[in-house]
């Protein structure tokens, strides 16, 4: 349950910002990858894993760095924006990484499948691999540290300790003001007749 007040509204604003940035990034990716290109010829689709990466490496270091870097960076912001849009702080780091990479892989797969019907765009399985690895790297570099920082800030911003519950009274020593405090009247429920 989220706290109400300033902390709850800050978390809500953070989550809304994540959703807006995520949608803006996905629109940019769609424009870059799904628009028709006017080209004289296109290469054949690459359905063999790592064949395109090997071909890029054969072109020389500058060309390989540029092409592989483009593949890694295209969807990398999703590694941060997807957890940001989720808005959860107390999550297993491994489960968060797995969910984020799976979502990145599905988005990349969707892009590759949509490219089959767009003139000038070519399907490349290595793009799927590089996009997914880029999402995972961005997630690992930013999200665990960011969540830890937000949890520390959230812990400092909390007010006084929560009030003790009636269950705590069993372990409290005699004379403790919380144990002696009146509990109030129990809630009542009005009876409703059953219709014939």
Protein backbone atom coordinates (compact mmCIF):
# COMPACT_ATOMS: atom_id res chain seq x y z
CA UNK A 1 0.00 0.00 0.00
CA UNK A 2 1.40 3.42 -0.86
CA UNK A 3 1.51 6.22 1.64
CA UNK A 4 -0.84 9.08 1.12
CA UNK A 5 0.27 12.66 1.19
CA UNK A 6 3.45 14.06 -0.26
CA UNK A 7 5.25 10.70 -0.68
CA UNK A 8 2.27 9.10 -2.43
CA UNK A 9 1.80 11.99 -4.82
CA UNK A 10 5.53 12.07 -5.61
CA UNK A 11 5.43 8.36 -6.47
CA UNK A 12 2.38 8.94 -8.65
CA UNK A 13 4.09 11.83 -10.49
CA UNK A 14 7.22 9.72 -10.97
CA UNK A 15 5.15 6.89 -12.44
CA UNK A 16 3.19 9.23 -14.75
CA UNK A 17 6.46 10.75 -15.97
CA UNK A 18 7.72 7.22 -16.69
CA UNK A 19 4.63 6.37 -18.73
CA UNK A 20 4.84 9.61 -20.73
CA UNK A 21 8.55 9.16 -21.46
CA UNK A 22 7.97 5.50 -22.38
CA UNK A 23 5.27 6.41 -24.89
CA UNK A 24 7.43 9.19 -26.36
CA UNK A 25 10.36 6.79 -26.78
CA UNK A 26 8.19 4.12 -28.39
CA UNK A 27 6.84 6.69 -30.87
CA UNK A 28 10.39 7.70 -31.76
CA UNK A 29 11.43 4.06 -32.21
CA UNK A 30 8.38 3.40 -34.40
CA UNK A 31 9.24 6.40 -36.56
CA UNK A 32 12.87 5.27 -36.92
CA UNK A 33 12.18 1.62 -37.64
CA UNK A 34 8.76 1.42 -39.28
CA UNK A 35 8.84 4.15 -41.91
CA UNK A 36 9.29 3.14 -45.56
CA UNK A 37 12.72 3.87 -46.99
CA UNK A 38 13.42 4.83 -50.60
CA UNK A 39 16.34 2.59 -51.48
CA UNK A 40 17.50 1.12 -54.75
CA UNK A 41 18.15 -2.31 -53.24
CA UNK A 42 17.89 -4.02 -49.88
CA UNK A 43 19.88 -6.84 -48.35
CA UNK A 44 18.27 -10.19 -47.67
CA UNK A 45 16.67 -10.85 -44.31
CA UNK A 46 19.07 -12.19 -41.69
CA UNK A 47 17.55 -15.11 -39.82
CA UNK A 48 20.85 -16.65 -38.66
CA UNK A 49 21.83 -15.51 -35.15
CA UNK A 50 25.12 -13.58 -34.93
CA UNK A 51 25.69 -13.65 -38.73
CA UNK A 52 25.04 -9.90 -39.01
CA UNK A 53 27.30 -9.13 -36.07
CA UNK A 54 30.11 -11.18 -37.64
CA UNK A 55 29.58 -9.32 -40.93
CA UNK A 56 29.72 -5.98 -39.07
CA UNK A 57 32.97 -7.00 -37.37
CA UNK A 58 34.45 -7.93 -40.76
CA UNK A 59 33.86 -4.35 -41.98
CA UNK A 60 36.35 -2.94 -39.46
CA UNK A 61 36.22 -1.51 -35.97
CA UNK A 62 34.63 1.90 -36.66
CA UNK A 63 31.81 0.47 -38.78
CA UNK A 64 31.24 -2.43 -36.37
CA UNK A 65 31.12 -0.13 -33.33
CA UNK A 66 28.60 2.13 -35.05
CA UNK A 67 26.30 -0.67 -36.19
CA UNK A 68 26.45 -2.72 -33.00
CA UNK A 69 26.10 0.46 -30.91
CA UNK A 70 22.96 1.42 -32.85
CA UNK A 71 21.45 -1.99 -32.13
CA UNK A 72 22.31 -1.76 -28.43
CA UNK A 73 21.08 1.82 -28.00
CA UNK A 74 17.80 1.71 -29.96
CA UNK A 75 15.67 0.18 -27.18
CA UNK A 76 18.10 0.68 -24.25
CA UNK A 77 15.97 3.44 -22.64
CA UNK A 78 13.25 0.82 -22.12
CA UNK A 79 15.53 -0.77 -19.52
CA UNK A 80 14.91 2.28 -17.34
CA UNK A 81 11.52 3.50 -18.55
CA UNK A 82 9.63 0.21 -18.12
CA UNK A 83 10.49 -0.12 -14.39
CA UNK A 84 9.91 3.62 -13.95
CA UNK A 85 6.44 3.29 -15.44
CA UNK A 86 5.82 0.29 -13.16
CA UNK A 87 6.60 2.46 -10.14
CA UNK A 88 7.61 -0.32 -7.72
CA UNK A 89 10.53 0.09 -5.34
CA UNK A 90 10.51 -3.22 -3.46
CA UNK A 91 11.12 -5.70 -6.27
CA UNK A 92 13.58 -8.55 -6.67
CA UNK A 93 16.42 -7.24 -8.87
CA UNK A 94 16.62 -10.50 -10.83
CA UNK A 95 12.86 -10.65 -11.42
CA UNK A 96 12.83 -7.01 -12.47
CA UNK A 97 15.68 -7.61 -14.93
CA UNK A 98 13.98 -10.70 -16.36
CA UNK A 99 10.62 -8.92 -16.81
CA UNK A 100 12.23 -5.86 -18.36
CA UNK A 101 14.36 -7.90 -20.78
CA UNK A 102 11.36 -10.03 -21.75
CA UNK A 103 9.29 -6.92 -22.46
CA UNK A 104 12.18 -5.46 -24.47
CA UNK A 105 12.51 -8.70 -26.46
CA UNK A 106 8.77 -8.74 -27.24
CA UNK A 107 8.81 -5.11 -28.35
CA UNK A 108 11.85 -5.78 -30.55
CA UNK A 109 10.20 -8.89 -31.99
CA UNK A 110 7.07 -6.87 -32.76
CA UNK A 111 9.17 -4.28 -34.58
CA UNK A 112 10.96 -6.96 -36.60
CA UNK A 113 7.66 -8.62 -37.55
CA UNK A 114 6.13 -5.30 -38.59
CA UNK A 115 9.18 -4.55 -40.73
CA UNK A 116 8.37 -7.53 -42.97
CA UNK A 117 5.66 -5.50 -44.70
CA UNK A 118 7.48 -2.15 -44.96
CA UNK A 119 9.42 -1.27 -48.13
CA UNK A 120 13.13 -0.76 -47.55
CA UNK A 121 13.15 -2.32 -44.07
CA UNK A 122 14.87 -5.66 -43.53
CA UNK A 123 14.28 -8.23 -40.78
CA UNK A 124 17.43 -8.99 -38.79
CA UNK A 125 17.51 -11.46 -35.90
CA UNK A 126 20.70 -9.81 -34.64
CA UNK A 127 18.75 -6.60 -34.11
CA UNK A 128 16.46 -8.54 -31.79
CA UNK A 129 19.46 -9.86 -29.85
CA UNK A 130 21.23 -6.48 -29.65
CA UNK A 131 18.06 -4.63 -28.66
CA UNK A 132 17.37 -7.10 -25.84
CA UNK A 133 20.95 -6.95 -24.56
CA UNK A 134 20.81 -3.14 -24.69
CA UNK A 135 17.64 -3.12 -22.57
CA UNK A 136 19.29 -5.44 -20.04
CA UNK A 137 22.50 -3.40 -19.83
CA UNK A 138 20.63 -0.13 -19.32
CA UNK A 139 18.51 -1.78 -16.64
CA UNK A 140 21.57 -3.13 -14.80
CA UNK A 141 23.43 0.18 -14.98
CA UNK A 142 20.61 2.42 -13.72
CA UNK A 143 17.65 0.69 -12.07
CA UNK A 144 19.13 -1.11 -9.01
CA UNK A 145 21.09 1.99 -7.93
CA UNK A 146 18.12 4.27 -8.65
CA UNK A 147 15.73 2.10 -6.66
CA UNK A 148 18.15 1.94 -3.73
CA UNK A 149 18.50 5.72 -3.74
CA UNK A 150 14.71 6.20 -3.87
CA UNK A 151 14.21 3.71 -1.02
CA UNK A 152 16.76 5.58 1.12
CA UNK A 153 15.09 8.92 0.34
CA UNK A 154 11.68 7.46 1.10
CA UNK A 155 12.95 6.09 4.42
CA UNK A 156 14.36 9.49 5.45
CA UNK A 157 11.12 11.25 4.56
CA UNK A 158 8.95 9.11 6.79
CA UNK A 159 7.41 10.62 9.88
CA UNK A 160 7.24 9.05 13.33
CA UNK A 161 7.14 5.31 13.78
CA UNK A 162 3.76 3.68 13.17
CA UNK A 163 1.41 3.23 16.12
CA UNK A 164 1.40 -0.12 17.85
CA UNK A 165 -1.42 -2.50 17.14
CA UNK A 166 -3.50 -4.45 19.70
CA UNK A 167 -1.40 -7.54 18.91
CA UNK A 168 1.62 -5.68 20.28
CA UNK A 169 -0.14 -5.37 23.67
CA UNK A 170 0.57 -9.03 24.45
CA UNK A 171 4.32 -8.43 24.42
CA UNK A 172 4.28 -4.96 26.02
CA UNK A 173 5.25 -4.65 29.68
CA UNK A 174 2.66 -3.70 32.29
CA UNK A 175 2.20 0.04 32.70
CA UNK A 176 3.08 0.83 29.07
CA UNK A 177 0.87 3.76 27.96
CA UNK A 178 0.01 2.03 24.68
CA UNK A 179 -1.15 -1.10 26.50
CA UNK A 180 -3.30 0.90 28.90
CA UNK A 181 -4.88 3.10 26.20
CA UNK A 182 -8.60 2.50 25.58
CA UNK A 183 -9.35 0.74 22.33
CA UNK A 184 -12.67 2.44 21.56
CA UNK A 185 -15.92 0.83 20.58
CA UNK A 186 -15.96 -1.93 18.01
CA UNK A 187 -17.67 -1.20 14.71
CA UNK A 188 -21.24 -2.38 14.29
CA UNK A 189 -22.87 -3.72 11.18
CA UNK A 190 -26.54 -3.05 10.56
CA UNK A 191 -28.68 -6.06 9.82
CA UNK A 192 -30.35 -6.30 6.46
CA UNK A 193 -33.41 -8.47 6.06
CA UNK A 194 -33.57 -11.10 3.36
CA UNK A 195 -36.13 -10.47 0.66
CA UNK A 196 -38.90 -13.07 0.23
